[in-house]
PDB file of C-alpha atoms in Angstrom:
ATOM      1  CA  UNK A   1       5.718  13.851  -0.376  1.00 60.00           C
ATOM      2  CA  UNK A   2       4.620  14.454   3.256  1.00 63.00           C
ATOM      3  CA  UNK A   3       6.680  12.026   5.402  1.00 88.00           C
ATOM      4  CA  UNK A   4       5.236  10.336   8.483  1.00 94.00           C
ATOM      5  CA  UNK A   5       7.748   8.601  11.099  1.00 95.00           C
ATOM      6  CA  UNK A   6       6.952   5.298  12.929  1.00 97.00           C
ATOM      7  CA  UNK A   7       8.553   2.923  15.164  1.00 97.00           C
ATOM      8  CA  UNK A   8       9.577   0.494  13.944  1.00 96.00           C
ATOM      9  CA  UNK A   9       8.391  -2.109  16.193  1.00 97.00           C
ATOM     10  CA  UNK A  10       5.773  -2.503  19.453  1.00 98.00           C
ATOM     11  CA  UNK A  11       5.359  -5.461  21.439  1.00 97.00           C
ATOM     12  CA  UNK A  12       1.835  -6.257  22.782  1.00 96.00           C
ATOM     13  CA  UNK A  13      -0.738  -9.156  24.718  1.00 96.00           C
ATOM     14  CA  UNK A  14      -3.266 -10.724  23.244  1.00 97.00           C
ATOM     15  CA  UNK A  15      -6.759  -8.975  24.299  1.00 96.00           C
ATOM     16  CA  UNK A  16      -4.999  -5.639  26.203  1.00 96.00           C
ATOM     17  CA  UNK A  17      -4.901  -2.184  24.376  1.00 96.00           C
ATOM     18  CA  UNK A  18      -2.851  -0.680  21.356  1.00 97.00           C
ATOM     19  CA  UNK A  19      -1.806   2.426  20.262  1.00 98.00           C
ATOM     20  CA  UNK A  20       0.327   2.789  17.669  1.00 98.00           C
ATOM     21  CA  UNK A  21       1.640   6.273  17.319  1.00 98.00           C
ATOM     22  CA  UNK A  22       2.685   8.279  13.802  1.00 97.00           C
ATOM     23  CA  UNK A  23       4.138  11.597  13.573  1.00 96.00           C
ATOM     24  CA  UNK A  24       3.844  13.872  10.844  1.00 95.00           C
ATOM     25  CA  UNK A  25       4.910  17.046  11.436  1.00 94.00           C
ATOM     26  CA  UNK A  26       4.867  18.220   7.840  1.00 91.00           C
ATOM     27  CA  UNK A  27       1.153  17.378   6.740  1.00 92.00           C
ATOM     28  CA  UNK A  28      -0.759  19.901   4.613  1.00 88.00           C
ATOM     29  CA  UNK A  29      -4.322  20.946   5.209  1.00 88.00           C
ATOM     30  CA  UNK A  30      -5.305  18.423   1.997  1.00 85.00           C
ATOM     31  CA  UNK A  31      -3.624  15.480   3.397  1.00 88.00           C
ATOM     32  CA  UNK A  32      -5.412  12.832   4.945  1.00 90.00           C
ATOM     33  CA  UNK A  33      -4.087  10.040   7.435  1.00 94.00           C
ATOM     34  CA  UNK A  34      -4.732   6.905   6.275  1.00 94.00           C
ATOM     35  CA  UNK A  35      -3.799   3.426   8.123  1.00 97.00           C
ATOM     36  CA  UNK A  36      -3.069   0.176   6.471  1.00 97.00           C
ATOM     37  CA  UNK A  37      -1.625  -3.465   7.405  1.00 97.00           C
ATOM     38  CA  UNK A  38      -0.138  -6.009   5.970  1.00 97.00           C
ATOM     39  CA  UNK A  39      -0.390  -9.617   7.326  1.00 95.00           C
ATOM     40  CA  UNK A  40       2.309 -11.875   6.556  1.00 91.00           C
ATOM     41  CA  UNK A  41       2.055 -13.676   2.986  1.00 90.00           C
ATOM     42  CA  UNK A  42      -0.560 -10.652   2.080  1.00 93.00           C
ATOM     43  CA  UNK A  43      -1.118  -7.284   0.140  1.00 95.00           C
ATOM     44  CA  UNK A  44      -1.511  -4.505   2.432  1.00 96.00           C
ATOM     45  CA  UNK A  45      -5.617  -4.128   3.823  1.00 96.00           C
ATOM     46  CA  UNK A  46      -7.247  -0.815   4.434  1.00 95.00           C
ATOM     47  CA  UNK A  47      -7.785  -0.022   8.252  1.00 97.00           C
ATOM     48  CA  UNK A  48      -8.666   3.499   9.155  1.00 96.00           C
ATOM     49  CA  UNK A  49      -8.740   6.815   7.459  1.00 94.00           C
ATOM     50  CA  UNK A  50      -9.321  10.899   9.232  1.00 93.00           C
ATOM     51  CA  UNK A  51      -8.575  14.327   8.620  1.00 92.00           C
ATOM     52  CA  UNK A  52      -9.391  16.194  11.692  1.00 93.00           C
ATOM     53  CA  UNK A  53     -11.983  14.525  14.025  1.00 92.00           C
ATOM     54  CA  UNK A  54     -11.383  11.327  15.365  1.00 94.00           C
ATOM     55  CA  UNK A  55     -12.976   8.263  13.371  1.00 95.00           C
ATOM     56  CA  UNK A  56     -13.765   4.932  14.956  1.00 95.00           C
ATOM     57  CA  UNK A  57     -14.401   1.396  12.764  1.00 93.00           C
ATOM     58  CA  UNK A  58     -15.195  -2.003  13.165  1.00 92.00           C
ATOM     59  CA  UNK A  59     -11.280  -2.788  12.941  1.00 90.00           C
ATOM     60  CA  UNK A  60      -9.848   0.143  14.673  1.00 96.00           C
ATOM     61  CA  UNK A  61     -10.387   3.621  16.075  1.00 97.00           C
ATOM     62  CA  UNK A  62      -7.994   7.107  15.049  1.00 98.00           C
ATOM     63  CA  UNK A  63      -7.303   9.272  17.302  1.00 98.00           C
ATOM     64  CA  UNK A  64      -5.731  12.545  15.735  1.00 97.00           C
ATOM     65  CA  UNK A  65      -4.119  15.422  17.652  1.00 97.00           C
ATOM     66  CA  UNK A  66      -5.438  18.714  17.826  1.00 96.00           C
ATOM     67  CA  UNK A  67      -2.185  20.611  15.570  1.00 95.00           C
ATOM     68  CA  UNK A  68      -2.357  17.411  13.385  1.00 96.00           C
ATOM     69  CA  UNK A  69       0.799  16.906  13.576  1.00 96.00           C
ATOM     70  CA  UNK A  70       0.844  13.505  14.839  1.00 97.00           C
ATOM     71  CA  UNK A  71      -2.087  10.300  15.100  1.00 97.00           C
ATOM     72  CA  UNK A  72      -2.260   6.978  16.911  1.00 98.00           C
ATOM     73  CA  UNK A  73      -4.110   4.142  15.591  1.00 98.00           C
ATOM     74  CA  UNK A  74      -5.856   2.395  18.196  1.00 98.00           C
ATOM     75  CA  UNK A  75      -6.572  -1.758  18.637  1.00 97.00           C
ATOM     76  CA  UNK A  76      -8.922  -1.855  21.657  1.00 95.00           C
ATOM     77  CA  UNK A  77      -8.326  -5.853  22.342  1.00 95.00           C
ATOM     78  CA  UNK A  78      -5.508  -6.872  20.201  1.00 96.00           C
ATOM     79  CA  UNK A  79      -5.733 -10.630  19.148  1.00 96.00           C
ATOM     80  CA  UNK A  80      -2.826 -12.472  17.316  1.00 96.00           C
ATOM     81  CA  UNK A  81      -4.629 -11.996  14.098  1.00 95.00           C
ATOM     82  CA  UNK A  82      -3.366  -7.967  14.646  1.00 97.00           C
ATOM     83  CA  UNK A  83      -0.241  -9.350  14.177  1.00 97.00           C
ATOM     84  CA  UNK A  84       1.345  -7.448  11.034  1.00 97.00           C
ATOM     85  CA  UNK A  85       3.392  -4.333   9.686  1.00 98.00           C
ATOM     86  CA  UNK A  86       1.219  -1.683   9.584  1.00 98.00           C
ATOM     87  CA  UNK A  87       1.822   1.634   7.991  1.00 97.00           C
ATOM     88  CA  UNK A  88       0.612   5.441   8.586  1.00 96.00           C
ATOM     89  CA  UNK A  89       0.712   7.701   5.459  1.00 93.00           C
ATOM     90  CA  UNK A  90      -0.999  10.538   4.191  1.00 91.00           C
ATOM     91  CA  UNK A  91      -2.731  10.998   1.307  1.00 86.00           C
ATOM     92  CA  UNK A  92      -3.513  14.460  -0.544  1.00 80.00           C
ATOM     93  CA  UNK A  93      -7.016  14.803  -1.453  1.00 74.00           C
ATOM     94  CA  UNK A  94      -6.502  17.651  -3.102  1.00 70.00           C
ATOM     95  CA  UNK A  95      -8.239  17.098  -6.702  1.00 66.00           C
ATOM     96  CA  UNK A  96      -5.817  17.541  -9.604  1.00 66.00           C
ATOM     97  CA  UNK A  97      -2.536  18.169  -7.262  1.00 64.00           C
ATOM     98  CA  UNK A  98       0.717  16.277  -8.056  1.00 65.00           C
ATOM     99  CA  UNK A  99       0.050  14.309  -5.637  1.00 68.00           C
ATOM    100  CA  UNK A 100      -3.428  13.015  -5.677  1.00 73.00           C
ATOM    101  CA  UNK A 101      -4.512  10.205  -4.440  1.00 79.00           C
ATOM    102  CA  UNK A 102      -0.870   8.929  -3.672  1.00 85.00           C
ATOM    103  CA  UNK A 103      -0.469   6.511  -1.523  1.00 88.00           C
ATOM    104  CA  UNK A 104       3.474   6.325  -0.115  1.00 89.00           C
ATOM    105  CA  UNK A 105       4.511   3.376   2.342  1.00 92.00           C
ATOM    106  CA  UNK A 106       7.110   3.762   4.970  1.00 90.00           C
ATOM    107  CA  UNK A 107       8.578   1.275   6.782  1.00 91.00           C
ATOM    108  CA  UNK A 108       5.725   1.004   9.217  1.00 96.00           C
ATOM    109  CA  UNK A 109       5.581  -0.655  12.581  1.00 98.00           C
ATOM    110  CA  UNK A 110       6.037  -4.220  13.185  1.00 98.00           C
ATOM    111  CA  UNK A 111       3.179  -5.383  16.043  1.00 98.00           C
ATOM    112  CA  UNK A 112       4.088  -8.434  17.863  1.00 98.00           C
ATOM    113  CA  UNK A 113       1.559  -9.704  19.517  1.00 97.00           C
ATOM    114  CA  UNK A 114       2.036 -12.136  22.403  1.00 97.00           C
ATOM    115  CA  UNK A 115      -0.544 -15.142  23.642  1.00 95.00           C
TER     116      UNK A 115
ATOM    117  CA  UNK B   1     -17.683  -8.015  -4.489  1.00 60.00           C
ATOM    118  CA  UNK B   2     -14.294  -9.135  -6.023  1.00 81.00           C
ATOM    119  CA  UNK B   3     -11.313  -8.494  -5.186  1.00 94.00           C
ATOM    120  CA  UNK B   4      -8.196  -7.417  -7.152  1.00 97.00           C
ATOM    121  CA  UNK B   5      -7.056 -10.179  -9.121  1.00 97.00           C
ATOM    122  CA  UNK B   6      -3.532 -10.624 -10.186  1.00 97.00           C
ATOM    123  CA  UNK B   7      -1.675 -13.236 -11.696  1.00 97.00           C
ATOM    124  CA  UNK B   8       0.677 -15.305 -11.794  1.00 97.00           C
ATOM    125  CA  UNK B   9       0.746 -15.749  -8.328  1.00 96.00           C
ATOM    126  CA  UNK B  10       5.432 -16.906  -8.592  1.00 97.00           C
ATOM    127  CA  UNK B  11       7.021 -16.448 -11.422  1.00 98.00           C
ATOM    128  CA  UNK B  12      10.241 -17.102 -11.357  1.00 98.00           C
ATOM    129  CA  UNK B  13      13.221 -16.382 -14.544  1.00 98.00           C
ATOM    130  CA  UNK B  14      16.873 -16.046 -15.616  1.00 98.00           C
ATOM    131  CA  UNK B  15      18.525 -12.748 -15.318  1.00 97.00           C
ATOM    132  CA  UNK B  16      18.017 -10.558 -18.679  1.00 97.00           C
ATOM    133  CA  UNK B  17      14.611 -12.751 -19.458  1.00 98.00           C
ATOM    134  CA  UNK B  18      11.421 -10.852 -19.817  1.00 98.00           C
ATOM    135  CA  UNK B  19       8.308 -11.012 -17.759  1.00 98.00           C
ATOM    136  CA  UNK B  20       4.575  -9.595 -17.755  1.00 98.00           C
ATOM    137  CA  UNK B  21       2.725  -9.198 -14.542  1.00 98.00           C
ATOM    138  CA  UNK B  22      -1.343  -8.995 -14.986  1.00 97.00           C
ATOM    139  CA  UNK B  23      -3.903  -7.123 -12.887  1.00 97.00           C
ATOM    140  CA  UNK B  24      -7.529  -7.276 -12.561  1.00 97.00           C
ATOM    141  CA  UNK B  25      -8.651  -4.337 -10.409  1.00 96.00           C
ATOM    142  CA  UNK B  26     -12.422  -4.140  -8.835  1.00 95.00           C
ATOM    143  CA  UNK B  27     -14.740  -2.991 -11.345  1.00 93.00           C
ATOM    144  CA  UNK B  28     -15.319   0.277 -11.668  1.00 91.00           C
ATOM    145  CA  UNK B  29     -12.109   1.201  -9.896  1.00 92.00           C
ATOM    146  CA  UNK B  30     -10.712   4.567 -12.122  1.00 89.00           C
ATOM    147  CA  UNK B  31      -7.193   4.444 -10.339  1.00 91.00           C
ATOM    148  CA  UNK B  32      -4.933   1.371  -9.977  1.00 94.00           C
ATOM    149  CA  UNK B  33      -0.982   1.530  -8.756  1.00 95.00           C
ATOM    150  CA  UNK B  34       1.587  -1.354  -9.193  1.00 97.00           C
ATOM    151  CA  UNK B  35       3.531  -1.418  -6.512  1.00 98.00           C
ATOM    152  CA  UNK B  36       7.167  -3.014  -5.737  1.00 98.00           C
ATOM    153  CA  UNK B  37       7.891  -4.650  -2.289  1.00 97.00           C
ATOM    154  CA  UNK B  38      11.299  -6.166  -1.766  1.00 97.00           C
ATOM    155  CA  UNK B  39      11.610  -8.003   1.245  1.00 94.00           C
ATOM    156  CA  UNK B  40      11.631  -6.529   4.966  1.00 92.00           C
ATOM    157  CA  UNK B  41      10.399  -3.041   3.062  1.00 94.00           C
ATOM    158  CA  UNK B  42       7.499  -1.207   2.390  1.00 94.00           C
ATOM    159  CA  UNK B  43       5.874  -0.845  -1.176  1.00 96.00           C
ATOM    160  CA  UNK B  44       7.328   1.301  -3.522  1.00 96.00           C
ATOM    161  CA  UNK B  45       4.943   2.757  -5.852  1.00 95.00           C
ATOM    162  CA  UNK B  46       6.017   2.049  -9.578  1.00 97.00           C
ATOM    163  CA  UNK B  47       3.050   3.505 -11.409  1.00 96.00           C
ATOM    164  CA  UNK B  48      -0.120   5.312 -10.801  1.00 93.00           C
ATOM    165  CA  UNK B  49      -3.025   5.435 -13.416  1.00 92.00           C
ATOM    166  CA  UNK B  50      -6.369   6.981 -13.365  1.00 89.00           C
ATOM    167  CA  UNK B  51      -8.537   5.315 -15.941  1.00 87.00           C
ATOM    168  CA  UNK B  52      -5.934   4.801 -18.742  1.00 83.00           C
ATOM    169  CA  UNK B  53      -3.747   7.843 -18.202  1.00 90.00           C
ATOM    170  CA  UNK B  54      -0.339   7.872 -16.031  1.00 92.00           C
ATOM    171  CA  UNK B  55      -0.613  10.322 -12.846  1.00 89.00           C
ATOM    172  CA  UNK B  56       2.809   9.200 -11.722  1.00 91.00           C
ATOM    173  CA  UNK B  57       5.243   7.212 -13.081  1.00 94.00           C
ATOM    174  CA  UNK B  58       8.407   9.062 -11.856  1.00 93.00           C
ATOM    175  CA  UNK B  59       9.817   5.591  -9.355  1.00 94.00           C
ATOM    176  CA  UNK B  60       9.153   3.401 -12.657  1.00 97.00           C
ATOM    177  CA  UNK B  61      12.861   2.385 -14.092  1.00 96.00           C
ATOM    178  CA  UNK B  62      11.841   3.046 -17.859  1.00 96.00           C
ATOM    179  CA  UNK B  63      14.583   1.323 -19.396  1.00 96.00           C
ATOM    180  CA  UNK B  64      13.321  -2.299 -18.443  1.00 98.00           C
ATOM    181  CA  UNK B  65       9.707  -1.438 -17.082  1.00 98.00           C
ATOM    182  CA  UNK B  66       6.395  -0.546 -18.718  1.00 98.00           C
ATOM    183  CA  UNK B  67       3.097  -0.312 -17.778  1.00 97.00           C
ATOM    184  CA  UNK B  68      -0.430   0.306 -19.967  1.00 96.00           C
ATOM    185  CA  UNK B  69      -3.882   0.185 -18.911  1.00 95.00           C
ATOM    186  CA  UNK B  70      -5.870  -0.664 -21.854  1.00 83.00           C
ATOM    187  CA  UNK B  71      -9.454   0.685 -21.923  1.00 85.00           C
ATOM    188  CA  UNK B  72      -9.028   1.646 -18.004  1.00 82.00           C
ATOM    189  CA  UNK B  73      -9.555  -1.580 -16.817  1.00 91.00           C
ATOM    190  CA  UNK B  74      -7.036  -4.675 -16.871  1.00 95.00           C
ATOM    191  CA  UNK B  75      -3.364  -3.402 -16.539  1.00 97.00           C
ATOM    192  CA  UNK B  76      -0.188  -5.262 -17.451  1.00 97.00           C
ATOM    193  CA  UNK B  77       3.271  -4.441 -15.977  1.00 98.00           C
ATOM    194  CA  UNK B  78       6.412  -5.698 -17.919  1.00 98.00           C
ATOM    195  CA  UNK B  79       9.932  -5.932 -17.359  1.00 98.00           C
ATOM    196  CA  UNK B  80      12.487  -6.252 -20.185  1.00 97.00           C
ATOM    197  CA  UNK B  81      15.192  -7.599 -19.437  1.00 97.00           C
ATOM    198  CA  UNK B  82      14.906  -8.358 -15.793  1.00 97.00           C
ATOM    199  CA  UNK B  83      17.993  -8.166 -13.543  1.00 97.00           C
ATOM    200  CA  UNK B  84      18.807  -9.881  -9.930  1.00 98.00           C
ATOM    201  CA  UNK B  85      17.492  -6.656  -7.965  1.00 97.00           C
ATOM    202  CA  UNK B  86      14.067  -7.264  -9.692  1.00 98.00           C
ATOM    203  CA  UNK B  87      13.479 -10.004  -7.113  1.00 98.00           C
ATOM    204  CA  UNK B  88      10.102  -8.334  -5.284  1.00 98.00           C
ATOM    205  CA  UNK B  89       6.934  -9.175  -4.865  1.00 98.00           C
ATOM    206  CA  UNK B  90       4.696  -6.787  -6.850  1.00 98.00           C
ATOM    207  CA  UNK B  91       1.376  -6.300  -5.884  1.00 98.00           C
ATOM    208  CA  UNK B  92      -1.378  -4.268  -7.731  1.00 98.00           C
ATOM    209  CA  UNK B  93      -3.629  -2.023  -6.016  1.00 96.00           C
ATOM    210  CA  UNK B  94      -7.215   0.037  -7.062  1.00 94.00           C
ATOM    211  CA  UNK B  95      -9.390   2.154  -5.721  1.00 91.00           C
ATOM    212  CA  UNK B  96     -13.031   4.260  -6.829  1.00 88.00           C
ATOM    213  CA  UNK B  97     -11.085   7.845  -7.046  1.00 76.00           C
ATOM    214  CA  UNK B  98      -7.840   8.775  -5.651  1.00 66.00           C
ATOM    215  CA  UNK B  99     -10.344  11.172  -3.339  1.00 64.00           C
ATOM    216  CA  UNK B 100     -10.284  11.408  -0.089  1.00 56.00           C
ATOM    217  CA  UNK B 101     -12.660   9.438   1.245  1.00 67.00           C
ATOM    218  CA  UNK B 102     -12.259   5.712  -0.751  1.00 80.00           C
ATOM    219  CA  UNK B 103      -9.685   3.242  -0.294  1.00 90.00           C
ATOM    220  CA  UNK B 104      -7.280   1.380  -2.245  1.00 93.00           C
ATOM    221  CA  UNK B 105      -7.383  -2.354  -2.227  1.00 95.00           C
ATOM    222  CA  UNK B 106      -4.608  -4.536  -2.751  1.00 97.00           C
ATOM    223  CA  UNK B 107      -4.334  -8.174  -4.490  1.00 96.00           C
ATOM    224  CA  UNK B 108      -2.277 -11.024  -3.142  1.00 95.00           C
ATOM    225  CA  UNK B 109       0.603  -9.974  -5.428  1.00 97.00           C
ATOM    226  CA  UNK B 110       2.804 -11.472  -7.970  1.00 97.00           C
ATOM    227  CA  UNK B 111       6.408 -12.680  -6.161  1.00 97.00           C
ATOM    228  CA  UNK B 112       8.760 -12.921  -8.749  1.00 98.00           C
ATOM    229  CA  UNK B 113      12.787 -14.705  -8.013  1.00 98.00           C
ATOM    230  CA  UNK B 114      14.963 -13.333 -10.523  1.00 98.00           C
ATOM    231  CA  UNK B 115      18.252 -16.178 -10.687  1.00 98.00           C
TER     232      UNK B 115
END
């Protein structure tokens, strides 16, 4: 499985700017980079998924680097309701590969977010 | 819509007891993953089905778990007999195709306490 590699924790105030960064320097041309966060107490929620061009959403927007190799999720005004793990993986959307559909947590980055 | 449903919310049993975790994913979902999280990690994908068929099963201890998806719908996850390290929370998750461009949704999760 392609790996991706997150901090594992960021520190932010409430209503400024966040980027949380993710390499993955090993991503095939089928993966996609997908976003997700857990609140506390919760299953995991969908945020934001790309493969190449950067995608913006009600929740978030993704900006992905040229080479791929690496992505940053983006929380324009962070509130304390962002507060949670979230996690960067990819996901091969290659039909009928091992690995389809797959969907592999890390350890993700905890977001503090401060009043 | 509805969301995944999963039940029992806690469980909790004596070491070597048996116990059967149920999932209700969205309708018309084709894949659906059970999912282990043990606490201050990430999930750990147990078992991945698309419509009633396994796509990946290979993180799924055989000797005390099993999984079926009867009919492609409702899924069950059992384990038989349970042991201390089986203390997780496992959560359930579906989604329309493993393709690229849907994504997975999660339920709240069953937490089970193994004693």
């Amino acid at each position: 499985d392609a790996k991706t590699t997150q901090p594992n924790s960021m520190e932010s105030n409430e209503e400024e700017p966040v980027h949380l960064p993710c390499n993955h320097s090993t991503i095939s041309g089928t993966d996609y980079i997908h976003w997700y966060r857990q609140l506390p107490s919760q299953g995991p929620e969908y945020v934001i998924h790309g493969l190449t061009s950067n995608v913006n959403n009600r929740m978030a927007s993704l900006a992905i680097a040229e080479d791929r190799k690496s992505s940053t999720l983006i929380l324009h005004r962070a509130t304390l309701r962002d507060a949670a793990v979230y996690y960067c993986i990819l996901r091969d959307g290659l039909a009928g590969g091992t690995s389809y559909g797959k969907l592999t947590f890390g350890q993700g980055t905890i977001l503090t977010v401060h009043p | 819509e509805a969301g995944v449903a999963q039940s029992p919310r806690y469980k909790i049993i004596e070491k070597r007891q048996s116990v059967a975790f149920w999932c209700n994913p969205i309708s018309g979902h084709a894949t659906l993953y059970w999912y282990q999280q043990i606490l201050g990690q990430g999930p750990k994908l147990l078992i991945q089905f698309q419509n009633n068929g396994v796509v990946d099963d290979s993180q799924l201890p055989k000797d005390r778990f099993s999984a079926e998806r009867l009919k492609g719908v409702d899924s069950t996850l059992k384990i038989q007999p349970a042991k201390l390290e089986d203390s997780a929370v496992y959560l359930c998750a579906s989604s329309l195709d493993p393709g690229m461009n849907t994504e997975a949704f999660f339920g709240q999760g069953t937490r089970l306490t193994v004693v």
